[in-house]
Structure formats: structure tokens, C-alpha cells
Amino acid sequence: DDEDKTNVFLQLSLFKALSNLPNLTILEGKIKIQACLSAIRCFSNLEPYSSILYHFWVVINSGNPSTRLFLLLATHPQHVYEWFFPAMPHDNLSDVFGLNRGDNSNSFLFYACPRGHPYVITNCGQPNQTYLCPVSNCQLAIGGENHTLLSSNRIVFARVDATKPGHCLGPASERPNFCIPQRELKPLSVTLLNLLVHLSLLIATLTGHVKDVVRLVHSEVNSDSMQTFLVQHIEKDLALLSNRIAKNNDDTNSAVHTFFKHLLLNDEP
């Protein structure tokens, strides 16, 4: 059954991890694994994810090049403060702005509402009606009448790429209920990478790096709330994965363990 398969994967991962470590660090590796497992057990909200976290911890400590980034996130997050994480959203507006400047057949222009939220006017690019900013917590007037822009708005002549380093998904509650592709990554790949990043950061908080993780997250999250913040993202990742592969929760968890097995056996970085 699924539980037996999970146990087999865990044993295989543990053997692979410890066999890849130099002889002098085997004991250290065992201590690290036990310390992480102990931390997981001490946090009651993580109990549903303890097997996933334990399996993932073993896999990233296997010495496999494909997991180096996630081991770094889990054990030395202070070294990646200015790094751009995989599968995080980038500034799509900068791409659109560049397209507009490079294609003479397009004449739309960029504007910004009083709070700086960007919007576009097509055709001649001049305002001919007023509307409300579509950002839910803004709703200020945008546009204008008779080709005259509202005085509270402004035209945007240049767009600097505003892609943020680190974790920039915001709270899990603000993520959509479907997978979104990023750059050349397909939706399923984005979901799996997000899951690996969140598992890595959660392990970092369990092993004494809470303040370092807080610095990596572009949301107002304090140290006391960081573990809950990451657990909510893991729950969201698993829900998106479940919807994407059309499986129930138990089958989705088994699929995650199968994916970890693939990571363990894949030697490509």
C-alpha cells in the first residue's frame, strides 16, 4: 500500500544519503537528520507533513548536485539574501513595456494611478473615459476625458524591471487557485519548485535560521509567524498539485514521495 511504498522510499533515501557522505561525516549526517526530525515532532502543526519533510531532508543531504540549492536554502539561508529564487513571479509589465517600445504597430501607453498601480490605454493611447483602479484595495479614479489625463494620474515613460529577489509570492491566501507558468516553466514545474523552496525554508526555521528566512520573504511576516506562513504555502502547493494531477490528498502525498525518489536518483544539477 501507499504507506509501505513511502517507508521503502524513506529507507532508500536514508541509505543513499548516508552512503554518499564521506566517512568522517556520517555521524554528523545522522545527528542532523535526527535533530531535524526532533524539531518537526516538536511543532504539532507540522505533524501531517512530517514524513514529507523528513524524506526531503534526507534527499537534500544526499550529496546529489540537483538538490544543492535546496540544501543551501535549508542550512545556510543567510548566503542567498540577494538571490532570485526559481519559479517566483517576475515583472511581466517590464516585458510588455519593452514590447510596446519595440513594435511600431502598437501605440498603447502606460499610466499609473495615484498610488502607482500601472495600467494601459490602447488604440491612440490617450484617455477618453474614467474608471476605477482594478487593484482591489485601491479603487481610485484612473483615465481621463477628451484626451486629458486626470491630474492625480501620471504617464509612465520608462519601466525598470521590478522583479524581487527571494520569496515574493506574498501570503498563501493571495495566491490563485490554479497553477501559473513562469517564464519557460510549465505550471506543474512551478508548483513543484515552489513546494521545494517552501520545504527548504521551513526546515531552515526548524534548525535555527528563522531570522534569516524572515529577511528572504517579501511580506510583513515576523519571526513568530514565519513557520505558520510557510506551512500555509506548503498546504497551497499540495492543493495546487492535487488539482493539477487530479488526485486525492493521499495519492498526492505519494506522488510527492515518488518525486523525491526521482530527485535522489537524478544526478543532473
Coordinates of C-alpha atoms in Angstrom, one line a residue:
D1 CA 0.0 0.0 0.0
D2 CA 1.0 3.7 -0.1
E3 CA 2.4 3.6 3.5
D4 CA 4.7 0.7 2.6
K5 CA 5.8 2.5 -0.5
T6 CA 6.6 5.6 1.5
N7 CA 8.6 3.6 4.0
V8 CA 10.6 2.0 1.2
F9 CA 11.4 5.4 -0.3
L10 CA 12.5 6.7 3.1
Q11 CA 14.8 3.7 3.7
L12 CA 16.2 4.1 0.2
S13 CA 16.8 7.8 0.6
L14 CA 18.4 7.3 4.0
F15 CA 20.8 4.7 2.7
K16 CA 21.6 6.8 -0.4
A17 CA 22.2 9.9 1.7
L18 CA 24.5 8.3 4.2
S19 CA 26.4 6.3 1.6
N20 CA 27.2 9.5 -0.3
L21 CA 28.6 11.3 2.7
P22 CA 32.3 11.0 3.5
N23 CA 33.1 8.5 6.3
L24 CA 34.0 11.3 8.7
T25 CA 30.6 13.0 8.3
I26 CA 28.3 10.0 8.5
L27 CA 27.7 10.5 12.3
E28 CA 27.2 14.2 11.7
G29 CA 24.7 13.5 9.0
K30 CA 22.7 11.2 11.3
I31 CA 22.7 13.8 14.0
K32 CA 21.4 16.4 11.6
I33 CA 18.6 14.1 10.4
Q34 CA 17.6 13.3 13.9
A35 CA 17.8 16.9 15.0
C36 CA 15.5 18.0 12.2
L37 CA 13.1 15.1 12.9
S38 CA 13.0 16.1 16.5
A39 CA 12.3 19.7 15.6
I40 CA 9.5 18.6 13.3
R41 CA 7.9 16.5 16.0
C42 CA 8.0 19.4 18.4
F43 CA 5.9 21.5 16.1
S44 CA 2.4 20.0 16.3
N45 CA 1.1 21.8 13.2
L46 CA 3.7 20.0 11.1
E47 CA 2.6 16.5 12.0
P48 CA 0.7 16.0 8.7
Y49 CA 3.9 16.9 6.8
S50 CA 6.5 15.2 9.0
S51 CA 7.1 12.3 6.6
I52 CA 7.4 14.7 3.6
L53 CA 9.8 17.0 5.5
Y54 CA 11.9 14.0 6.8
H55 CA 12.1 12.5 3.3
F56 CA 13.0 15.8 1.7
W57 CA 15.7 16.5 4.4
V58 CA 17.3 13.1 3.7
V59 CA 17.2 13.8 -0.1
I60 CA 18.9 17.2 0.0
N61 CA 21.6 15.8 2.3
S62 CA 22.4 13.0 -0.2
G63 CA 25.1 15.0 -1.9
N64 CA 23.2 15.0 -5.2
P65 CA 24.0 18.1 -7.3
S66 CA 20.4 18.6 -8.3
T67 CA 19.5 19.4 -4.7
R68 CA 22.3 21.7 -3.8
L69 CA 20.2 24.9 -4.0
F70 CA 17.6 23.5 -1.6
L71 CA 20.2 22.3 0.9
L72 CA 21.7 25.8 0.8
L73 CA 18.3 27.3 1.5
A74 CA 17.7 24.9 4.3
T75 CA 21.0 25.1 6.0
H76 CA 22.6 28.5 5.1
P77 CA 19.8 30.8 4.1
Q78 CA 21.9 33.8 5.1
H79 CA 24.1 33.2 2.0
V80 CA 21.2 33.8 -0.5
Y81 CA 19.8 37.2 0.6
E82 CA 20.0 38.7 -2.9
W83 CA 19.4 35.6 -5.0
F84 CA 16.4 35.2 -7.3
F85 CA 14.5 32.0 -6.4
P86 CA 13.3 29.6 -9.1
A87 CA 9.6 29.8 -10.1
M88 CA 9.0 33.1 -8.3
P89 CA 6.9 35.6 -10.3
H90 CA 8.8 38.2 -12.3
D91 CA 7.9 41.6 -13.5
N92 CA 5.7 40.9 -16.6
L93 CA 5.0 44.6 -17.1
S94 CA 8.6 45.3 -17.9
D95 CA 8.3 42.7 -20.8
V96 CA 5.1 44.3 -22.0
F97 CA 6.7 47.8 -21.8
G98 CA 9.6 46.6 -23.9
L99 CA 7.3 45.0 -26.4
N100 CA 5.4 48.3 -26.8
R101 CA 8.6 50.3 -27.5
G102 CA 9.9 47.7 -30.0
D103 CA 6.8 47.3 -32.1
N104 CA 5.7 50.3 -34.1
S105 CA 2.3 48.7 -34.8
N106 CA 1.4 49.1 -31.1
S107 CA 0.5 52.6 -29.8
F108 CA -0.7 51.8 -26.2
L109 CA 0.7 53.9 -23.4
F110 CA 1.4 53.1 -19.8
Y111 CA -0.1 55.2 -17.0
A112 CA -0.1 55.0 -13.2
C113 CA -3.0 55.6 -10.8
P114 CA -2.5 57.9 -7.8
R115 CA -1.0 55.0 -5.8
G116 CA 1.4 54.0 -8.6
H117 CA -0.5 50.9 -9.9
P118 CA 0.2 50.7 -13.6
Y119 CA -2.5 50.5 -16.3
V120 CA -2.5 50.7 -20.1
I121 CA -4.6 52.7 -22.6
T122 CA -4.8 51.2 -26.1
N123 CA -5.6 52.5 -29.6
C124 CA -4.3 56.1 -29.7
G125 CA -3.1 55.7 -26.1
Q126 CA -4.9 58.8 -24.9
P127 CA -7.6 58.7 -22.1
N128 CA -11.2 59.1 -23.2
Q129 CA -13.1 57.9 -20.1
T130 CA -12.6 57.4 -16.4
Y131 CA -12.6 54.2 -14.5
L132 CA -11.6 52.8 -11.1
C133 CA -8.2 51.2 -10.5
P134 CA -8.8 47.4 -10.7
V135 CA -6.5 46.7 -7.7
S136 CA -8.9 45.6 -5.0
N137 CA -7.6 47.7 -2.1
C138 CA -7.1 50.8 -4.3
Q139 CA -10.2 51.7 -6.4
L140 CA -9.0 55.2 -7.1
A141 CA -10.0 57.0 -10.3
I142 CA -7.9 56.4 -13.4
G143 CA -8.0 57.6 -17.0
G144 CA -9.5 60.9 -18.1
E145 CA -11.8 62.7 -20.6
N146 CA -11.3 64.1 -24.0
H147 CA -7.6 63.1 -24.2
T148 CA -6.9 64.8 -20.9
L149 CA -5.4 62.7 -18.1
L150 CA -6.7 63.1 -14.6
S151 CA -4.3 65.3 -12.7
S152 CA -3.9 62.6 -10.0
N153 CA -2.6 60.1 -12.6
R154 CA 0.7 60.2 -14.5
I155 CA 2.1 58.8 -17.7
V156 CA 4.9 56.2 -17.3
F157 CA 7.8 56.8 -19.7
A158 CA 10.1 54.0 -18.5
R159 CA 9.7 50.8 -16.6
V160 CA 12.6 49.4 -14.6
D161 CA 12.4 45.6 -14.0
A162 CA 10.9 45.3 -10.6
T163 CA 11.4 41.6 -10.1
K164 CA 12.3 40.9 -6.5
P165 CA 14.9 38.5 -5.1
G166 CA 14.0 35.9 -2.5
H167 CA 10.4 34.8 -1.8
C168 CA 7.9 37.1 -3.4
L169 CA 4.6 35.2 -3.5
G170 CA 3.0 37.1 -0.7
P171 CA 0.6 35.3 1.7
A172 CA -0.7 31.9 0.6
S173 CA -4.2 33.3 0.8
E174 CA -3.5 35.7 -2.0
R175 CA -2.2 33.0 -4.4
P176 CA -4.6 31.9 -7.2
N177 CA -6.3 28.5 -7.1
F178 CA -4.6 27.4 -10.3
C179 CA -1.0 26.9 -11.4
I180 CA 0.6 29.8 -13.3
P181 CA 3.5 29.3 -15.7
Q182 CA 6.6 31.4 -15.1
R183 CA 9.0 32.2 -18.0
E184 CA 9.7 28.8 -19.7
L185 CA 8.5 26.7 -16.7
K186 CA 5.2 24.9 -17.1
P187 CA 2.6 25.1 -14.4
L188 CA 3.4 21.7 -12.8
S189 CA 7.1 22.6 -12.7
V190 CA 6.3 25.9 -11.0
T191 CA 4.2 24.2 -8.4
L192 CA 6.8 21.5 -7.6
L193 CA 9.6 24.1 -7.4
N194 CA 7.6 26.3 -5.1
L195 CA 7.0 23.3 -2.9
L196 CA 10.7 22.5 -2.7
V197 CA 11.5 26.1 -1.8
H198 CA 8.9 26.3 0.9
L199 CA 10.0 22.9 2.4
S200 CA 13.6 24.2 2.4
L201 CA 12.7 27.4 4.1
L202 CA 10.6 25.6 6.7
I203 CA 13.4 23.3 7.5
A204 CA 15.7 26.4 7.9
T205 CA 13.2 27.8 10.5
L206 CA 13.2 24.4 12.3
T207 CA 17.0 24.4 12.6
G208 CA 17.6 27.9 14.0
H209 CA 17.5 30.2 10.9
V210 CA 14.2 31.9 11.4
K211 CA 15.6 35.5 11.3
D212 CA 17.5 34.7 8.1
V213 CA 14.3 33.3 6.5
V214 CA 12.4 36.5 7.5
R215 CA 14.9 38.5 5.5
L216 CA 14.3 36.4 2.4
V217 CA 10.5 36.8 2.4
H218 CA 9.0 39.9 0.8
S219 CA 6.0 40.1 3.1
E220 CA 5.5 41.6 6.5
V221 CA 5.9 38.3 8.4
N222 CA 7.6 38.3 11.9
S223 CA 9.7 35.5 13.3
D224 CA 6.9 34.1 15.4
S225 CA 4.6 33.7 12.4
M226 CA 7.1 32.5 9.8
Q227 CA 6.6 28.8 10.3
T228 CA 2.8 29.2 10.0
F229 CA 3.3 31.3 6.9
L230 CA 5.4 28.6 5.3
V231 CA 3.1 25.8 6.3
Q232 CA 0.2 27.6 4.7
H233 CA 2.2 27.9 1.5
I234 CA 3.0 24.2 1.6
E235 CA -0.7 23.5 2.0
K236 CA -1.4 25.6 -1.0
D237 CA 1.3 23.9 -3.1
L238 CA -0.1 20.5 -2.3
A239 CA -3.6 21.7 -3.1
L240 CA -2.5 23.0 -6.4
L241 CA -0.6 19.8 -7.1
S242 CA -3.6 17.7 -6.2
N243 CA -5.8 19.7 -8.6
R244 CA -3.2 19.6 -11.4
I245 CA -2.7 15.8 -11.3
A246 CA -6.4 15.1 -10.4
K247 CA -5.6 13.0 -7.3
N248 CA -6.8 13.0 -3.7
N249 CA -4.6 14.1 -0.8
D250 CA -3.2 10.6 -0.1
D251 CA -2.3 10.0 -3.7
T252 CA -0.8 13.5 -3.9
N253 CA 1.4 12.8 -0.9
S254 CA 2.5 9.5 -2.5
A255 CA 3.3 11.4 -5.7
V256 CA 5.5 13.8 -3.8
H257 CA 7.5 10.9 -2.3
T258 CA 7.9 9.5 -5.8
F259 CA 9.1 12.8 -7.0
F260 CA 11.7 12.9 -4.1
K261 CA 12.9 9.5 -5.2
H262 CA 13.4 10.9 -8.7
L263 CA 15.4 13.8 -7.2
L264 CA 17.5 11.3 -5.2
L265 CA 18.4 9.2 -8.3
N266 CA 18.8 12.1 -10.7
D267 CA 22.5 13.2 -10.8
E268 CA 22.0 16.2 -13.1
P269 CA 22.1 19.6 -11.4

